[in-house]
mmCIF file of C-alpha atoms in Angstrom:
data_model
loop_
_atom_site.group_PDB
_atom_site.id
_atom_site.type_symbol
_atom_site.label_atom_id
_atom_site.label_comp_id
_atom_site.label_asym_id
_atom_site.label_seq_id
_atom_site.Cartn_x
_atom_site.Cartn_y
_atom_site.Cartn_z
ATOM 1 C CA UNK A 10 157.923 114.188 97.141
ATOM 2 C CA UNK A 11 155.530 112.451 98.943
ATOM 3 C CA UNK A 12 156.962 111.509 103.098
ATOM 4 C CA UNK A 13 157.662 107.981 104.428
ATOM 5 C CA UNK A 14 157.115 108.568 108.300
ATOM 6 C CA UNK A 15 157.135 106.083 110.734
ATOM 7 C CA UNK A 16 154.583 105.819 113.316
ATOM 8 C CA UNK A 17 155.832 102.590 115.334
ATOM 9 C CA UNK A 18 154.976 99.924 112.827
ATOM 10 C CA UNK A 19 158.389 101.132 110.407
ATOM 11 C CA UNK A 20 158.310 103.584 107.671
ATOM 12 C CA UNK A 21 155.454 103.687 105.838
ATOM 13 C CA UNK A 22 153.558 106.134 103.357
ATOM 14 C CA UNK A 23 152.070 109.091 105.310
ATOM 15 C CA UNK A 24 148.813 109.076 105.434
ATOM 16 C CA UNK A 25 147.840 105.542 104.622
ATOM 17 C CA UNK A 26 148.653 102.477 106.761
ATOM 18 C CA UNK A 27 151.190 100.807 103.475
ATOM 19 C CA UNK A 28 154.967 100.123 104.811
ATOM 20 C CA UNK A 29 157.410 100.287 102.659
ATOM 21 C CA UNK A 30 157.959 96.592 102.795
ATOM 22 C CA UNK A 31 154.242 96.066 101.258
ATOM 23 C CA UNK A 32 156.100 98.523 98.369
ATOM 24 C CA UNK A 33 159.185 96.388 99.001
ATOM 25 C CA UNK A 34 157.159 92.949 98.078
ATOM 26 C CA UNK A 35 155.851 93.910 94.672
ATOM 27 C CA UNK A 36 158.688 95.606 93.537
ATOM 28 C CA UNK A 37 160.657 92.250 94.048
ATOM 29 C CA UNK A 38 158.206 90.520 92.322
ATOM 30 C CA UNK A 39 158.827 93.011 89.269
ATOM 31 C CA UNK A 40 155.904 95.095 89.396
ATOM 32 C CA UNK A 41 156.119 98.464 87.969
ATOM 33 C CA UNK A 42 155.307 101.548 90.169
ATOM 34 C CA UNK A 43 152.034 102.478 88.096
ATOM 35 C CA UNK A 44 151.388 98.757 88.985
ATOM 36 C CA UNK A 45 151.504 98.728 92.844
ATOM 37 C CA UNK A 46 149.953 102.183 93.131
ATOM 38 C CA UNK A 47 146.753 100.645 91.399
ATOM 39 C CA UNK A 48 146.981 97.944 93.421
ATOM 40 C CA UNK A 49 147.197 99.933 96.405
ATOM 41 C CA UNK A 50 145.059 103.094 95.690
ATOM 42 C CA UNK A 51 147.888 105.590 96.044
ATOM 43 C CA UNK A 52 149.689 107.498 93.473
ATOM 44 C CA UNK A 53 152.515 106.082 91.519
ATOM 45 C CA UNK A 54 154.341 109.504 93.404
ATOM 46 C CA UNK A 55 153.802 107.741 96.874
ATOM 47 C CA UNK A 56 155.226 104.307 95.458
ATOM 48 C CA UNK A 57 158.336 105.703 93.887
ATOM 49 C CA UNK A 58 158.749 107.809 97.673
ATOM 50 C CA UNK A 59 158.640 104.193 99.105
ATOM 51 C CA UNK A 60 161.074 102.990 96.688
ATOM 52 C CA UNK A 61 163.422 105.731 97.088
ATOM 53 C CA UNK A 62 162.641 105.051 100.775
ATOM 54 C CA UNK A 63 164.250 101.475 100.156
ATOM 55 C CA UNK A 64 167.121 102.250 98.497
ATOM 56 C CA UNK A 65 167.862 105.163 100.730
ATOM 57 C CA UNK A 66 167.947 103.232 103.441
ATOM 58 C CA UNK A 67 168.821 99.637 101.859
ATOM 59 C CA UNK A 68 170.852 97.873 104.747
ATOM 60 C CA UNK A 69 168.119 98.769 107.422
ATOM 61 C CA UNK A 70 165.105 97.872 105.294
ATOM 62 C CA UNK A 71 166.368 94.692 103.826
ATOM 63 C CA UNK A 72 167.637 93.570 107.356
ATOM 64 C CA UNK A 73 164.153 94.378 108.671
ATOM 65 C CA UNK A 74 162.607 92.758 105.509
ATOM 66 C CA UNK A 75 164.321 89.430 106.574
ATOM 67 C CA UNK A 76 163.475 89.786 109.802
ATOM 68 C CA UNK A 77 159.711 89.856 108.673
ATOM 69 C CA UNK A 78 159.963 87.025 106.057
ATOM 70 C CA UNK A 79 161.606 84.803 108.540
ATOM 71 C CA UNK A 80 158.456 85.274 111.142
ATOM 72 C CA UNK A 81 156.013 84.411 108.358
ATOM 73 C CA UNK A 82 157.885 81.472 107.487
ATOM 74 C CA UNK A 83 157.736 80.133 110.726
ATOM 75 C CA UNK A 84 154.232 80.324 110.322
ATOM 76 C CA UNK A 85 151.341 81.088 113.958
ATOM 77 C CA UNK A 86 152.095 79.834 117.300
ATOM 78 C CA UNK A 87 150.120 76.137 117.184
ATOM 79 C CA UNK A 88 147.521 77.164 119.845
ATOM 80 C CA UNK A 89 146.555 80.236 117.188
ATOM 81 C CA UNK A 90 146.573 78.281 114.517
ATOM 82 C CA UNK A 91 144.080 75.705 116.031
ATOM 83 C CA UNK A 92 142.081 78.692 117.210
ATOM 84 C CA UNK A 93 142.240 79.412 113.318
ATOM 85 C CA UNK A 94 141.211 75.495 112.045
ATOM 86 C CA UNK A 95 138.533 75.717 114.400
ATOM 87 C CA UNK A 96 137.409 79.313 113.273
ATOM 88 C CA UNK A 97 137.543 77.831 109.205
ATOM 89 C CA UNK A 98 135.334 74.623 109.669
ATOM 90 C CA UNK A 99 133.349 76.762 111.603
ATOM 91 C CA UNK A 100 132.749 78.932 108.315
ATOM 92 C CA UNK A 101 133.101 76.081 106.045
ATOM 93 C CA UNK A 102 130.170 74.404 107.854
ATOM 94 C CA UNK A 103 128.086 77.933 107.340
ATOM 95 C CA UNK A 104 128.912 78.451 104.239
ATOM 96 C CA UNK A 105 128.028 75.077 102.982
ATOM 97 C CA UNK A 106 124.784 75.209 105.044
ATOM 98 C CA UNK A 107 123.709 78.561 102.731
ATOM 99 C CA UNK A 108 125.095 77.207 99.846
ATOM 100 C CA UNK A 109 122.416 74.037 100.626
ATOM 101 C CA UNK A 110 119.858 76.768 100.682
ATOM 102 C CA UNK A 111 120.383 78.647 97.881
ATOM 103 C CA UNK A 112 121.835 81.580 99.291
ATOM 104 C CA UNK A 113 125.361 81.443 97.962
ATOM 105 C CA UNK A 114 126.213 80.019 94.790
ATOM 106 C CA UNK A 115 127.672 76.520 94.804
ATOM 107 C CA UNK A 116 131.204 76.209 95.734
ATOM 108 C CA UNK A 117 132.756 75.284 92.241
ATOM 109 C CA UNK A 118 132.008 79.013 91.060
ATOM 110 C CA UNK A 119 133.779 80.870 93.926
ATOM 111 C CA UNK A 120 136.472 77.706 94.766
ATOM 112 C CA UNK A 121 134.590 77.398 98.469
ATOM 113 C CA UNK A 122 135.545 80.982 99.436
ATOM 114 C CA UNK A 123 132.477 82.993 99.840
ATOM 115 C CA UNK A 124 133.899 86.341 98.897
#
């Protein structure tokens, strides 16, 4: 069986940089294992390590797991965040500049994200 390790960052899949709680995410969502591993490029071996991982180790990773939602819910500090705004109508500004010259296609086909 594939090895979660953890390199400072919590356990994740040796040899890629995916945490258990990126495994942790989908699988809460209801994604099957074949699922996540195509989503992530690993095998469906390494996903059911990470889930094995989880419910090894339930109390810890769920307590963690919280611990992470909660700091995404608050959402960035406000001085990042306007470093952020700034950053965006910087782009936006760019992007509708090449759009104006034909070097993107118009914003209704890609919903104003260039990529």
């Amino acid at each position: 069986m594939d090895t979660i390790i953890n390199r400072g960052r919590g356990p994740e899949i040796a040899g890629t940089r995916i945490t258990v709680y990126d495994i942790l995410d989908y699988t809460t969502m209801g994604w099957h294992h074949t699922a996540i591993a195509a989503w992530f490029r690993i095998s469906s071996r390494q996903v059911q390590a990470a889930i094995q991982y989880i419910e090894d180790h339930k109390d810890e990773v769920m307590a963690n797991y919280q611990i992470i939602l909660d700091r995404c819910a608050k959402g960035n500090p406000p001085e990042l965040q306007a470093r952020l705004d700034a950053t965006h109508a910087k782009y936006q500004k760019l992007w509708a500049e090449r759009r104006r010259l034909g070097l993107m296609p118009p914003e209704d086909e890609n919903d104003g994200d260039p990529w």
